[in-house]
XYZ file of C-alpha atoms in Angstrom:
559
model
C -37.611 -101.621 18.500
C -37.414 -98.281 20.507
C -34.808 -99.035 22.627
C -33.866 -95.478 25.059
C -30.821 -95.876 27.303
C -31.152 -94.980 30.788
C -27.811 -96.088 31.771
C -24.721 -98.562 31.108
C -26.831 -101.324 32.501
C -30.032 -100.777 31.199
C -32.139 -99.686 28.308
C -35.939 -99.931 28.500
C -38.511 -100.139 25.485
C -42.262 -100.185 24.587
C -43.556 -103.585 24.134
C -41.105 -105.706 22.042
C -41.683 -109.010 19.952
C -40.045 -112.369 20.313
C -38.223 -112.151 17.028
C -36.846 -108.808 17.704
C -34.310 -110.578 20.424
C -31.743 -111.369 17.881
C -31.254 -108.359 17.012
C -31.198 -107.210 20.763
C -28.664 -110.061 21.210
C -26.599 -108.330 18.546
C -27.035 -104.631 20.074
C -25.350 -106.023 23.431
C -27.950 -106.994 25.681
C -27.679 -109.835 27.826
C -30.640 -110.057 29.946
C -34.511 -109.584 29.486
C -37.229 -108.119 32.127
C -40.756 -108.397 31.180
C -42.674 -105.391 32.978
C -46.194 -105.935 31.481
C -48.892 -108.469 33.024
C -50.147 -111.374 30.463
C -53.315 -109.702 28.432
C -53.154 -106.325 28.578
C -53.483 -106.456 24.721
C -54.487 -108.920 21.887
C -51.668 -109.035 20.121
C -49.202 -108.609 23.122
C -46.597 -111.883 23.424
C -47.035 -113.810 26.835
C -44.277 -113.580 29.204
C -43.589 -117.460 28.293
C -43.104 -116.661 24.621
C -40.691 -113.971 25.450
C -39.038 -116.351 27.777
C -38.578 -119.250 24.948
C -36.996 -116.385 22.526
C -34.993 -115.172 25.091
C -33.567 -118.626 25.975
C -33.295 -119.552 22.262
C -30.986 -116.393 22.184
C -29.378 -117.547 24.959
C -30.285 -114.131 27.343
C -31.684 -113.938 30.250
C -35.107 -113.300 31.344
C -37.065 -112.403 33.968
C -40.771 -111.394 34.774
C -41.955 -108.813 37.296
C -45.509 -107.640 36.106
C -46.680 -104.366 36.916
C -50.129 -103.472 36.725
C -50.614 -100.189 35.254
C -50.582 -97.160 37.846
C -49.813 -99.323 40.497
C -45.895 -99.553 41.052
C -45.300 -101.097 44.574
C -42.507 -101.028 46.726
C -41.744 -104.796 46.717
C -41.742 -105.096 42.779
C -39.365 -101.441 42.723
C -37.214 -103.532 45.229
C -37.393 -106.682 42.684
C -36.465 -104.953 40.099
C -32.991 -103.470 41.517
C -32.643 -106.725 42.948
C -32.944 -107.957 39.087
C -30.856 -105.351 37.790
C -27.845 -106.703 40.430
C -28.454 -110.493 39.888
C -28.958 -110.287 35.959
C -25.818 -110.292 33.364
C -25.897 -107.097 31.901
C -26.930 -105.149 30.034
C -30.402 -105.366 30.428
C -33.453 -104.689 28.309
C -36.576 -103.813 30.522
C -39.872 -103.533 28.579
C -43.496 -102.819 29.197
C -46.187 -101.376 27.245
C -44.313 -98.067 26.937
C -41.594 -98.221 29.438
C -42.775 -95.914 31.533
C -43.465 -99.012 34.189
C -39.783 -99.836 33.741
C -38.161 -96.767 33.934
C -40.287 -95.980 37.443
C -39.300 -99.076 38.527
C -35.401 -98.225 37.743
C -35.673 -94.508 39.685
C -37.645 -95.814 42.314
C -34.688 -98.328 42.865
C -32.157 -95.767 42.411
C -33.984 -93.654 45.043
C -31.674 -94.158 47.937
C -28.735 -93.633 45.600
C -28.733 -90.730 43.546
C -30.343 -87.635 43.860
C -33.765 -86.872 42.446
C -32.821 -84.239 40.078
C -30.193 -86.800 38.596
C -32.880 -89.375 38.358
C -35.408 -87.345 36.749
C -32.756 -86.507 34.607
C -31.759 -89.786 33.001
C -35.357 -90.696 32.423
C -36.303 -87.423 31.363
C -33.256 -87.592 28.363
C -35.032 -91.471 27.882
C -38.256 -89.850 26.680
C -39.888 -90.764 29.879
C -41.334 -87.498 32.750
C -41.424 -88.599 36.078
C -42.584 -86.278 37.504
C -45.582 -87.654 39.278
C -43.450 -90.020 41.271
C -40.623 -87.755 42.291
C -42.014 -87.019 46.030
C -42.042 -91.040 45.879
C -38.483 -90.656 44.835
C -37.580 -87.996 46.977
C -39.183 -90.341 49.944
C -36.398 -93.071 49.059
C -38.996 -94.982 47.030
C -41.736 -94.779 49.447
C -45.407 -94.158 49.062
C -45.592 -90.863 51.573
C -48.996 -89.194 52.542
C -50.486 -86.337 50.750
C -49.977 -84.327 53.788
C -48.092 -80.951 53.645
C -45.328 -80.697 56.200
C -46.329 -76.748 55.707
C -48.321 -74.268 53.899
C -48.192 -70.541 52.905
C -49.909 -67.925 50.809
C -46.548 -67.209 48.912
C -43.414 -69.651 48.665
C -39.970 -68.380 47.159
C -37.270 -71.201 45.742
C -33.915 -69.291 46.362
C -32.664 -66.802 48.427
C -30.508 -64.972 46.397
C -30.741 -61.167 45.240
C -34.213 -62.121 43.669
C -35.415 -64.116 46.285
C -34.633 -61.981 49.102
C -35.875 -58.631 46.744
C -39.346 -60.246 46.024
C -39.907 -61.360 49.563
C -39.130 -57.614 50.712
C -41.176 -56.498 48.119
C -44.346 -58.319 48.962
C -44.343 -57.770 52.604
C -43.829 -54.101 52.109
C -47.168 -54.157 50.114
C -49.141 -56.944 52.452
C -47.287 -56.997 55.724
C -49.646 -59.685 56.573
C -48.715 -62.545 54.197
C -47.572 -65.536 55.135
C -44.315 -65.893 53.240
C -41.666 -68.756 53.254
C -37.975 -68.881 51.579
C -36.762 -72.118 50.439
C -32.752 -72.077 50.818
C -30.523 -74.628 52.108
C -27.577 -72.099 52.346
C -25.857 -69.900 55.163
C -24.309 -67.438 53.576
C -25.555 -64.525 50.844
C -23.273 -63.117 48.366
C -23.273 -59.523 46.810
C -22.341 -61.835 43.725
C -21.471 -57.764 41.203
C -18.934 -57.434 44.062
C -16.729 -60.086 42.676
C -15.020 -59.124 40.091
C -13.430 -55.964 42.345
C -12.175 -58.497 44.742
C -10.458 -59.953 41.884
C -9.011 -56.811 40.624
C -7.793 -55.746 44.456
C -10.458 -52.891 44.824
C -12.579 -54.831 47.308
C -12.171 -57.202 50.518
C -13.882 -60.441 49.862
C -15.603 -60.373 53.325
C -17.466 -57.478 52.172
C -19.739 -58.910 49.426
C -21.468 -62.046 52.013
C -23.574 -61.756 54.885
C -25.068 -64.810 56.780
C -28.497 -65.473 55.389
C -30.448 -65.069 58.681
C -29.237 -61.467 58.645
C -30.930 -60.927 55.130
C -33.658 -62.744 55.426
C -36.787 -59.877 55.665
C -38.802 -59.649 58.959
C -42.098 -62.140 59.646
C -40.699 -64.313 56.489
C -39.672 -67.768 57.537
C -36.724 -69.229 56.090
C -36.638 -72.573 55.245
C -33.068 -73.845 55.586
C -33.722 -77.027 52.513
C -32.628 -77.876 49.246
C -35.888 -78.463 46.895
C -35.905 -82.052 45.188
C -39.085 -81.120 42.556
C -42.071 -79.546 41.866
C -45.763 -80.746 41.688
C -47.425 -77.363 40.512
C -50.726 -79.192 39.620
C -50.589 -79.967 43.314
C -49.201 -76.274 44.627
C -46.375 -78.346 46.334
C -42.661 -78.565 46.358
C -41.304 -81.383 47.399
C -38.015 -80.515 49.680
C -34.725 -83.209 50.103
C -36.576 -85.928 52.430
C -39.937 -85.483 51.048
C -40.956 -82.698 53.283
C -44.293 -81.458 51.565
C -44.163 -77.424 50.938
C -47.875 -75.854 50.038
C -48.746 -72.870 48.549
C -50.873 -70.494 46.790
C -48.566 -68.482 45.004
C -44.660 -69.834 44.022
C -41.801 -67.775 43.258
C -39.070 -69.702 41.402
C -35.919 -68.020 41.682
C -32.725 -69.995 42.385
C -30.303 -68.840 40.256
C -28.452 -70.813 37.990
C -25.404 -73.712 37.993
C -22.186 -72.995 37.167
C -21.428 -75.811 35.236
C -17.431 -76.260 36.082
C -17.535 -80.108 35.145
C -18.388 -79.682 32.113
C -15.209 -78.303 31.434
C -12.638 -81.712 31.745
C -9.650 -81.218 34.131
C -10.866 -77.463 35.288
C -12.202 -78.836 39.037
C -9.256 -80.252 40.007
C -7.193 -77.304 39.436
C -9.350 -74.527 40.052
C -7.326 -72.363 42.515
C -3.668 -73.677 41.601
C -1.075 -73.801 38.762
C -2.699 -70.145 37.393
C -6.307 -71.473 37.059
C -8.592 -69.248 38.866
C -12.672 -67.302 38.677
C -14.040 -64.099 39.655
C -17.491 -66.246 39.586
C -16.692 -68.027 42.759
C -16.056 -66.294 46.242
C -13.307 -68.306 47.255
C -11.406 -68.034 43.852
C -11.987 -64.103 43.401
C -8.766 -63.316 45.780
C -6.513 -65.706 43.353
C -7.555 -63.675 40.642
C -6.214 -61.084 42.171
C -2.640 -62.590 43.741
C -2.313 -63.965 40.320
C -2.555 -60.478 39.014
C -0.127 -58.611 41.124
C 2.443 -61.770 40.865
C 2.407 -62.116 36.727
C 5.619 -59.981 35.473
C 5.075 -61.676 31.914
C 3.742 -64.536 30.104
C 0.213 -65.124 28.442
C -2.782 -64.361 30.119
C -6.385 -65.999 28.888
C -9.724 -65.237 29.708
C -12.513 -67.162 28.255
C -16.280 -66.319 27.892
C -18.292 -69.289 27.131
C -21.623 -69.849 24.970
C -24.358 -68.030 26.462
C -27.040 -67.577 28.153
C -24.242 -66.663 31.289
C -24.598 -64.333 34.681
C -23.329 -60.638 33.713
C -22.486 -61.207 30.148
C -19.499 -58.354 30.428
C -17.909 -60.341 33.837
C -15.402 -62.114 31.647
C -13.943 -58.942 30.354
C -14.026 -57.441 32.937
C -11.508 -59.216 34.679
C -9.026 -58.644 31.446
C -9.648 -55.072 31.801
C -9.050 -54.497 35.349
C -5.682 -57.251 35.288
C -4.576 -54.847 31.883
C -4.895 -51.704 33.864
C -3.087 -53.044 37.079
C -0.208 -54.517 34.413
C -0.762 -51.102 32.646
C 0.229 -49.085 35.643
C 2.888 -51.296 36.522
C 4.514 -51.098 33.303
C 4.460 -54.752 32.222
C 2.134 -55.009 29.707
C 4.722 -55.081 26.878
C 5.928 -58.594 28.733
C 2.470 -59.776 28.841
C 0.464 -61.201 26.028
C -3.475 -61.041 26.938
C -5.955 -63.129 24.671
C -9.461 -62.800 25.096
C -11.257 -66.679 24.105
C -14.691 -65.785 23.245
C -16.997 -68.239 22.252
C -19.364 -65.969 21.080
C -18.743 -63.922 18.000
C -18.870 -60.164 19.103
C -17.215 -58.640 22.226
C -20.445 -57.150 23.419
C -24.282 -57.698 22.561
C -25.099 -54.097 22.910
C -23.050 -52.598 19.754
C -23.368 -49.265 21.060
C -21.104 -49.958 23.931
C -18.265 -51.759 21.998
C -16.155 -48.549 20.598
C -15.888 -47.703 24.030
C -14.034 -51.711 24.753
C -12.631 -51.651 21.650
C -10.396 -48.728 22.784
C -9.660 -50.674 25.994
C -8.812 -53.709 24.440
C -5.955 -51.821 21.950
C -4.382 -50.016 24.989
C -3.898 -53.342 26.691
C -2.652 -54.959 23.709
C -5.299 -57.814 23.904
C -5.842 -59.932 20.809
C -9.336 -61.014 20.469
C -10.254 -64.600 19.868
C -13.615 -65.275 18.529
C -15.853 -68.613 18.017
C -13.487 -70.061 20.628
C -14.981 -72.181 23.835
C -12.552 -73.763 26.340
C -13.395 -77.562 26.365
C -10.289 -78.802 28.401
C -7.775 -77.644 30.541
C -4.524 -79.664 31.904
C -3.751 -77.333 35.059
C -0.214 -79.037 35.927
C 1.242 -78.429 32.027
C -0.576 -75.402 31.723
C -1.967 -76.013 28.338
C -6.138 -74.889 27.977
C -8.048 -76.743 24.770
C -10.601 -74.507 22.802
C -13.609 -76.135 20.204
C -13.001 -73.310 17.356
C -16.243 -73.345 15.682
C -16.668 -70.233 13.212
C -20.123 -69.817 11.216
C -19.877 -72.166 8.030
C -16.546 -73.727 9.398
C -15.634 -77.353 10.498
C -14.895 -77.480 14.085
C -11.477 -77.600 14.844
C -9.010 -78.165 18.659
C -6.520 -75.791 19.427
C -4.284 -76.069 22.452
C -3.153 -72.900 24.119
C -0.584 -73.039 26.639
C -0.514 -70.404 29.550
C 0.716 -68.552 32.527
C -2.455 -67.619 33.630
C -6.303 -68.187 32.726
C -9.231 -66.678 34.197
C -12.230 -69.043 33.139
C -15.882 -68.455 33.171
C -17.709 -72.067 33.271
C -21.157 -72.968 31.131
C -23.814 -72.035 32.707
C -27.297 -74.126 33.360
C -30.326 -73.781 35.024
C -29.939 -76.109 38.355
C -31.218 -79.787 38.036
C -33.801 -79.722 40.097
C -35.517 -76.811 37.843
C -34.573 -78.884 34.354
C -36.112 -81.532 35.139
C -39.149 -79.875 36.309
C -42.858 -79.306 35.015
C -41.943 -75.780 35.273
C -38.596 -75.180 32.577
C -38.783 -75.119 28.717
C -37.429 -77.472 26.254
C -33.967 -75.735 27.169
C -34.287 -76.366 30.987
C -34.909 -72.450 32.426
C -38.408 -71.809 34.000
C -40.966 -70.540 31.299
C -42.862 -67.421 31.638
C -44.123 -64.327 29.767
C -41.259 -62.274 29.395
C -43.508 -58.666 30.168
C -45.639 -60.129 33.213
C -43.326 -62.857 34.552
C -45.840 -65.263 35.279
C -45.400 -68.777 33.940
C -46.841 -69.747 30.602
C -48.624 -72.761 32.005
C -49.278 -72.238 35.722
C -51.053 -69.067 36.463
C -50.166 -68.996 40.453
C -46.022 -69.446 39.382
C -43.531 -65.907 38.957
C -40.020 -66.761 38.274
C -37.472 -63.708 37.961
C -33.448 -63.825 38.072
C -31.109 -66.468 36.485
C -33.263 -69.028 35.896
C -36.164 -68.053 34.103
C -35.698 -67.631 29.831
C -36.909 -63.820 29.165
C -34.523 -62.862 27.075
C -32.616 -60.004 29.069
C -29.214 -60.136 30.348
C -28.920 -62.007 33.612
C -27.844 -59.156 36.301
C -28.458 -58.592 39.729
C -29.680 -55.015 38.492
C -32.203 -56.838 36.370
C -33.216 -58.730 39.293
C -33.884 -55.500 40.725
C -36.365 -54.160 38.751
C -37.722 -57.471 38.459
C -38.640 -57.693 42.036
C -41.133 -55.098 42.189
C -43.058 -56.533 38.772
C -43.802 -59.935 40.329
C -44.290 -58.778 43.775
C -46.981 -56.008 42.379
C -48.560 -59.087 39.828
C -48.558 -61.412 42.628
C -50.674 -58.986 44.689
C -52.937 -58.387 42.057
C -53.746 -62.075 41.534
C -54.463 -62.720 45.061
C -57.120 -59.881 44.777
C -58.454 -61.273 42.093
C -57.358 -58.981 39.344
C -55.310 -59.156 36.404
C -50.620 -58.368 36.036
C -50.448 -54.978 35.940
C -46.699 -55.046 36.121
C -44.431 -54.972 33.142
C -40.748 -55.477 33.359
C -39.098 -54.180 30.183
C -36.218 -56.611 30.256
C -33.714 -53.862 31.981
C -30.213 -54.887 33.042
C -27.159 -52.960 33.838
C -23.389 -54.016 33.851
C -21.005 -51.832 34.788
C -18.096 -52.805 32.831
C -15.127 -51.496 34.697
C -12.628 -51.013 32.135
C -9.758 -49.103 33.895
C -9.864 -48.714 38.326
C -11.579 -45.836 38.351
C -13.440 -45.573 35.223
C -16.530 -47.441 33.941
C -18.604 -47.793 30.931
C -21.872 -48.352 32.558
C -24.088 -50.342 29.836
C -28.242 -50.209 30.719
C -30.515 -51.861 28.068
C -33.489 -53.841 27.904
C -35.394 -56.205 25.481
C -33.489 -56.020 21.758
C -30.265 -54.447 22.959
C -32.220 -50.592 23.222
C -30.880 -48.406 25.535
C -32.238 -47.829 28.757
C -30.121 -45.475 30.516
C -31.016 -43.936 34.312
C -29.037 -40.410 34.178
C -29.534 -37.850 31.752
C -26.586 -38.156 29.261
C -24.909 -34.665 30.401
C -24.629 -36.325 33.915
C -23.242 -39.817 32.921
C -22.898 -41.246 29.207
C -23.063 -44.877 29.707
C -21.472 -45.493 26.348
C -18.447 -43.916 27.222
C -16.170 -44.497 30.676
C -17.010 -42.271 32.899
C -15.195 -41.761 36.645
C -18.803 -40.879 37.953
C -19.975 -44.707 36.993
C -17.063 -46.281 38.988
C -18.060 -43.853 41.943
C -21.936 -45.361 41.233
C -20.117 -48.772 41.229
C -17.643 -48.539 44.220
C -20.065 -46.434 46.443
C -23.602 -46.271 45.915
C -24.462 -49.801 44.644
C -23.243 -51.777 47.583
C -25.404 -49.786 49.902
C -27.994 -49.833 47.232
C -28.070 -53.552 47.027
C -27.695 -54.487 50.965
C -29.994 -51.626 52.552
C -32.487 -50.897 49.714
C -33.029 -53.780 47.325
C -32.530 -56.453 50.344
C -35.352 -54.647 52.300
C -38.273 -53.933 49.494
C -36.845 -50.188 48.882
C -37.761 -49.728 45.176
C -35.075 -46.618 44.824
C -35.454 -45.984 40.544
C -37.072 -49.510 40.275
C -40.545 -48.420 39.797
C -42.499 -51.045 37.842
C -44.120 -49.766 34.535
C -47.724 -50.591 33.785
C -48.792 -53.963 32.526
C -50.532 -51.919 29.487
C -46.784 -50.415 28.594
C -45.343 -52.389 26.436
C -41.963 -53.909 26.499
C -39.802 -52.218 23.885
């Protein structure tokens, strides 16, 4: 038997034989449904066969045929009727068990949402893809019609989003262009981590998303359930019906925070707090300025994570302020890596290195926060070295600043569209998808392998907008993006070492070194941090100004 869980109260299976219900009777199960009409196949058992063994085994059984490609409403309905009724758990067969495993999400439609759904059949073995708009539609059959349709469609409004959308209409004022985003507010999302070290108001990194949004694009205020590229739709929350002719996935990623046991419920108080969310950012900060000694974390989890220097970062700027306050000698910072170097660009790390011995910080490799008890104050870290067994440490603390796993969002891992990982899968120099030629994904979500920055978002912008105008005249990408990203790592207030690289960790720096050596900290970076990129981001990027984000020629390749 191939028996695939979908949940606690059922399992489903390809077609199963009347003397393999023992040993189902042994595994747990309690209750049979037969999915698969009488003589389909030769050497298929008859429902009354199964029924006998069943009964012999003292389970339960029950038959609700489905005839193949045609799931109805009534026998969905049956089936979580079944499910209820039934002593569980149940073992739901058909040919194989992709009848019962629609029937299951098409029952669950109502109650869960379609990512999740597609998600528990997906880790099954079973893509549902060509039902989710059914899903989406609360089980329903809907019409083909599209509630909408446009010559370009973008999935998220963040700096990507916004950038590409800019981008295009600067080029071809006259497309018809439509944002998918069911929020109200943007975020300058780099501005963070200077609210959280006291150098910025938190007001002044978000904007409503109306005010952003460029001119003669409409803005579709929706969260996306799936995708149906084969059909140029997205399917929105509801089972609105989005057409297009060209799709621009970029929604940015999750911040995974339950992955982390006990960190929700105590995000904000007892010393827990994150320059990754808005609201948290100013805690960071009161924490700061309140500590007079004790033991500070930070944590950096596994990667792929936004701004792979952000969780330093944060040590750096709380050293400095404990620095210039004279109360570092009280204070014992440990940085809780998961990872196994402090930075992936070694060319940059002297520079940290020097940083992290003035602030006395101990370094703390291979180690990835797994639990956290808020109220004792205690964080849990996996300690997994290369060749090592995995071992649990508890760490008790005053303070901890903790960066959560990161994921693409549900609705994109489940997708046609993501890899075997879950992020959307293109070609890393053109940014077009590997398998659907009318699909561009840039930012967060999509698995080139360059660091995951707004600044790479930047110069990402004007590569897809640029291929995306070449398709629709028929021609070939002749944009490359070379996998740039910047992160200014802000190592003292007032001095940064301003890291710029692209594909394989090579430098890619934008001043000539005798203006500004990004390896070393420099008070003319912080200036480029404090001052210029704010305005850079809100009044340039924002509004399809490529200022130094030129796009290099498709025949240039990435280095």
């Amino acid at each position: 038997m191939d028996i695939r869980k979908i949940d606690d109260g059922l399992s489903v299976s390809p077609q199963i034989q009347p003397d393999e219900l023992a040993a189902a009777k042994a595994a747990g199960f309690k209750s049979v449904i037969c999915n698969r009409p009488d003589g389909e196949a030769a050497d298929q058992p008859s429902q009354e066969e199964m029924a006998r063994a069943a009964a012999e085994q003292r389970m339960e059984f029950r038959y609700l045929p489905v005839t193949p490609g045609v799931v109805t409403e009534e026998t969905a309905t049956a089936f979580r009727a079944a499910l209820t009724e039934l002593p569980g758990p149940t073992l739901a067969y058909c040919r194989s068990g992709t009848r019962s495993s629609t029937l299951w999400a098409l029952g669950q439609a109502t109650e869960r949402p379609v990512s999740e759904i597609l998600g528990m059949a997906k880790a099954a073995g079973y893509d549902l893809n060509g039902v989710a708009r059914r899903i989406a539609n609360g089980g329903r059959t809907p019409t083909d019609q599209a509630d909408a349709s446009y010559h370009v469609v973008i999935v998220g409004a963040g700096a990507g989003g916004i950038s590409v959308a800019a981008s295009l209409k600067s080029r071809e004022p006259d497309l018809e262009i439509a944002i998918i985003d069911p929020a109200d507010i943007h975020y300058y999302q780099p501005g963070w981590t200077m609210v959280g070290g006291g150098i910025f108001e938190p007001q002044k990194t978000a904007r409503t998303m109306g005010s952003v949004i460029p001119r003669g694009v409409t803005w579709i205020k929706a969260a996306v359930a799936a995708f149906e590229p084969e059909a140029n739709a997205v399917i929105l929350d509801g089972c609105r019906v989005v057409k297009y002719d060209r799709l621009v996935v970029c929604p940015g990623l999750k911040l995974d925070w339950e992955a982390i046991p006990g960190l929700e419920e105590t995000l904000g108080r007892n010393g827990v707090t994150s320059n990754y969310r808005y609201d948290l950012a100013p805690y960071t900060w009161e924490l700061v300025q309140g500590m007079e000694a004790g033991r500070a974390l930070f944590t950096q989890p596994p990667m792929p994570i936004k701004c792979a220097g952000a969780p330093q970062k944060a040590m750096y700027l709380s050293g400095d302020h404990w620095f210039r306050q004279g109360r570092l000698k009280d204070i014992d910072i440990q940085f809780m890596n998961a990872g196994g170097v402090l930075f992936g660009v070694k060319d940059y790390v002297p520079a940290l290195e020097q940083y992290v011995k003035k602030y006395g910080a101990t370094l703390n490799f291979f180690h990835n926060l797994v639990a956290i008890d808020g109220p004792a104050k205690q964080a849990t870290f996996e300690v997994k070295a290369p060749d090592t067994e995995a071992e649990r440490v508890t760490v008790d603390f005053d303070m901890i600043h903790v960066v959560p796993p990161q994921v693409a969002p549900d609705f994109i891992r489940v997708s046609p569209l993501a890899d075997a990982a879950g992020w959307v899968d293109v070609d890393q120099v053109t940014l077009q998808h590997k398998s659907f030629a009318n699909v561009w994904s840039l930012g967060d979500v999509m698995n080139a392998p360059n660091a995951k920055t707004a600044a790479a978002a930047r110069m990402q912008a004007p590569v897809v907008a640029e291929n995306i105008v070449a398709d629709l005249k028929g021609q070939g990408p002749r944009a490359a993006y070379d996998g740039y990203g910047s992160c200014p790592l802000t190592v003292e207030r007032g001095k940064i070492v301003l890291a710029e690289f692209g594909y394989g960790g090579v430098l890619k720096p934008s001043f000539p070194k005798i203006l500004l050596d990004g390896t070393k900290p420099t008070r003319a970076a912080w200036w480029l941090k404090e001052r210029m990129l704010p305005p850079i981001y809100w009044k340039g990027m924002l509004r399809g100004h490529e200022w130094m984000a030129k796009p290099a020629d498709v025949t240039v390749k990435a280095d």
